[in-house]
PDB file of C-alpha atoms in Angstrom:
ATOM      1  CA  MET K   1     -46.128 -56.765 114.061  1.00  0.00           C
ATOM      2  CA  PRO K   2     -49.913 -56.601 113.686  1.00  0.00           C
ATOM      3  CA  LYS K   3     -51.522 -56.758 110.275  1.00  0.00           C
ATOM      4  CA  ASP K   4     -52.983 -53.265 110.615  1.00  0.00           C
ATOM      5  CA  ALA K   5     -49.535 -51.807 111.237  1.00  0.00           C
ATOM      6  CA  GLN K   6     -48.115 -53.715 108.274  1.00  0.00           C
ATOM      7  CA  LEU K   7     -50.973 -52.541 106.077  1.00  0.00           C
ATOM      8  CA  GLN K   8     -50.439 -48.927 107.138  1.00  0.00           C
ATOM      9  CA  GLN K   9     -46.720 -49.194 106.508  1.00  0.00           C
ATOM     10  CA  LEU K  10     -47.378 -50.722 103.085  1.00  0.00           C
ATOM     11  CA  GLN K  11     -49.838 -47.940 102.236  1.00  0.00           C
ATOM     12  CA  HIS K  12     -47.300 -45.362 103.380  1.00  0.00           C
ATOM     13  CA  ILE K  13     -44.640 -46.909 101.138  1.00  0.00           C
ATOM     14  CA  GLU K  14     -47.115 -47.021  98.236  1.00  0.00           C
ATOM     15  CA  THR K  15     -47.944 -43.330  98.720  1.00  0.00           C
ATOM     16  CA  LYS K  16     -44.272 -42.387  98.733  1.00  0.00           C
ATOM     17  CA  LEU K  17     -43.668 -44.504  95.640  1.00  0.00           C
ATOM     18  CA  ARG K  18     -46.520 -42.785  93.772  1.00  0.00           C
ATOM     19  CA  LYS K  19     -45.102 -39.370  94.701  1.00  0.00           C
ATOM     20  CA  LEU K  20     -41.687 -40.468  93.536  1.00  0.00           C
ATOM     21  CA  LEU K  21     -43.098 -41.715  90.218  1.00  0.00           C
ATOM     22  CA  ASP K  22     -44.985 -38.431  89.743  1.00  0.00           C
ATOM     23  CA  ARG K  23     -41.778 -36.480  90.356  1.00  0.00           C
ATOM     24  CA  TYR K  24     -39.882 -38.723  87.969  1.00  0.00           C
ATOM     25  CA  THR K  25     -42.501 -38.167  85.249  1.00  0.00           C
ATOM     26  CA  GLU K  26     -42.355 -34.409  85.810  1.00  0.00           C
ATOM     27  CA  VAL K  27     -38.573 -34.363  85.609  1.00  0.00           C
ATOM     28  CA  GLN K  28     -38.657 -36.457  82.432  1.00  0.00           C
ATOM     29  CA  GLN K  29     -41.078 -33.980  80.848  1.00  0.00           C
ATOM     30  CA  ARG K  30     -38.901 -31.039  81.853  1.00  0.00           C
ATOM     31  CA  LEU K  31     -35.852 -32.794  80.444  1.00  0.00           C
ATOM     32  CA  THR K  32     -37.643 -33.441  77.152  1.00  0.00           C
ATOM     33  CA  SER K  33     -38.692 -29.791  76.992  1.00  0.00           C
ATOM     34  CA  ALA K  34     -35.135 -28.698  77.716  1.00  0.00           C
ATOM     35  CA  HIS K  35     -33.790 -30.920  74.915  1.00  0.00           C
ATOM     36  CA  GLU K  36     -36.338 -29.473  72.490  1.00  0.00           C
ATOM     37  CA  GLU K  37     -35.400 -25.940  73.510  1.00  0.00           C
ATOM     38  CA  ILE K  38     -31.706 -26.730  73.060  1.00  0.00           C
ATOM     39  CA  LYS K  39     -32.367 -28.030  69.551  1.00  0.00           C
ATOM     40  CA  LEU K  40     -34.369 -24.909  68.725  1.00  0.00           C
ATOM     41  CA  LEU K  41     -31.642 -22.639  70.074  1.00  0.00           C
ATOM     42  CA  GLU K  42     -28.962 -24.543  68.167  1.00  0.00           C
ATOM     43  CA  THR K  43     -30.969 -24.132  64.967  1.00  0.00           C
ATOM     44  CA  GLN K  44     -31.401 -20.420  65.633  1.00  0.00           C
ATOM     45  CA  LEU K  45     -27.684 -20.096  66.340  1.00  0.00           C
ATOM     46  CA  GLU K  46     -26.819 -21.780  63.043  1.00  0.00           C
ATOM     47  CA  GLU K  47     -29.181 -19.433  61.203  1.00  0.00           C
ATOM     48  CA  LYS K  48     -27.640 -16.396  62.889  1.00  0.00           C
ATOM     49  CA  ASP K  49     -24.147 -17.634  62.048  1.00  0.00           C
ATOM     50  CA  GLN K  50     -25.202 -18.000  58.426  1.00  0.00           C
ATOM     51  CA  GLN K  51     -26.667 -14.496  58.432  1.00  0.00           C
ATOM     52  CA  ILE K  52     -23.417 -13.120  59.845  1.00  0.00           C
ATOM     53  CA  LYS K  53     -21.451 -14.903  57.119  1.00  0.00           C
ATOM     54  CA  ASN K  54     -23.802 -13.474  54.495  1.00  0.00           C
ATOM     55  CA  PHE K  55     -23.356  -9.963  55.860  1.00  0.00           C
ATOM     56  CA  GLN K  56     -19.592 -10.405  55.965  1.00  0.00           C
ATOM     57  CA  ASN K  57     -19.639 -11.618  52.361  1.00  0.00           C
ATOM     58  CA  GLN K  58     -21.722  -8.632  51.330  1.00  0.00           C
ATOM     59  CA  GLU K  59     -19.325  -6.282  53.117  1.00  0.00           C
ATOM     60  CA  ASN K  60     -16.342  -7.914  51.404  1.00  0.00           C
ATOM     61  CA  ILE K  61     -18.021  -7.589  48.012  1.00  0.00           C
ATOM     62  CA  VAL K  62     -18.709  -3.903  48.627  1.00  0.00           C
ATOM     63  CA  LYS K  63     -15.060  -3.376  49.568  1.00  0.00           C
ATOM     64  CA  ILE K  64     -13.944  -5.166  46.406  1.00  0.00           C
ATOM     65  CA  VAL K  65     -16.312  -3.094  44.310  1.00  0.00           C
ATOM     66  CA  ASP K  66     -15.033   0.103  45.893  1.00  0.00           C
ATOM     67  CA  THR K  67     -11.481  -0.947  45.159  1.00  0.00           C
ATOM     68  CA  ILE K  68     -12.151  -2.065  41.586  1.00  0.00           C
ATOM     69  CA  ALA K  69     -14.389   0.762  40.507  1.00  0.00           C
ATOM     70  CA  GLY K  70     -12.506   4.022  40.486  1.00  0.00           C
ATOM     71  CA  ASN K  71     -15.332   5.889  38.791  1.00  0.00           C
ATOM     72  CA  PRO K  72     -18.252   6.724  41.142  1.00  0.00           C
ATOM     73  CA  ALA K  73     -20.859   6.177  38.403  1.00  0.00           C
ATOM     74  CA  ASN K  74     -19.503   2.704  37.609  1.00  0.00           C
ATOM     75  CA  SER K  75     -19.205   1.963  41.310  1.00  0.00           C
ATOM     76  CA  THR K  76     -22.889   2.675  41.981  1.00  0.00           C
ATOM     77  CA  GLU K  77     -24.020   0.629  39.011  1.00  0.00           C
ATOM     78  CA  LEU K  78     -21.747  -2.246  39.991  1.00  0.00           C
ATOM     79  CA  LYS K  79     -22.976  -2.138  43.613  1.00  0.00           C
ATOM     80  CA  LEU K  80     -26.591  -2.280  42.492  1.00  0.00           C
ATOM     81  CA  LYS K  81     -25.909  -5.216  40.202  1.00  0.00           C
ATOM     82  CA  LEU K  82     -23.966  -7.090  42.897  1.00  0.00           C
ATOM     83  CA  ASN K  83     -26.710  -6.467  45.462  1.00  0.00           C
ATOM     84  CA  GLU K  84     -29.197  -7.867  42.981  1.00  0.00           C
ATOM     85  CA  TYR K  85     -27.046 -10.980  42.538  1.00  0.00           C
ATOM     86  CA  ILE K  86     -26.667 -11.337  46.302  1.00  0.00           C
ATOM     87  CA  ARG K  87     -30.440 -11.200  46.794  1.00  0.00           C
ATOM     88  CA  GLU K  88     -30.901 -13.876  44.138  1.00  0.00           C
ATOM     89  CA  ILE K  89     -28.247 -16.068  45.758  1.00  0.00           C
ATOM     90  CA  ASP K  90     -29.908 -15.604  49.161  1.00  0.00           C
ATOM     91  CA  LYS K  91     -33.241 -16.656  47.666  1.00  0.00           C
ATOM     92  CA  CYS K  92     -31.622 -19.756  46.203  1.00  0.00           C
ATOM     93  CA  ILE K  93     -30.037 -20.626  49.548  1.00  0.00           C
ATOM     94  CA  ALA K  94     -33.366 -20.166  51.339  1.00  0.00           C
ATOM     95  CA  TYR K  95     -35.070 -22.342  48.712  1.00  0.00           C
ATOM     96  CA  LEU K  96     -32.465 -25.088  49.137  1.00  0.00           C
ATOM     97  CA  ARG K  97     -32.910 -25.045  52.930  1.00  0.00           C
ATOM     98  CA  ASP K  98     -36.631 -25.691  52.565  1.00  0.00           C
TER      99      ASP K  98
END
């Protein structure tokens, strides 16, 4: 096989190898981006789950208040006070997360 043919074949292989390396780098970057997005989505999911739990807790407290307080005036006052406590607790939880 002549040297020119070998040189061309070697250059052809080198070109293909460079393309392959470029593709590999691109795929690695996409994979890294996908992992970062997954982490972000998992974090958001955890936050949403916590919000749902908070809302469920608030709903349960309101039900308890309605059951305990037979008098509508006491019920309203108790609801307001409990909502105030819930807001304070939520602030504390947010502070602890940071």
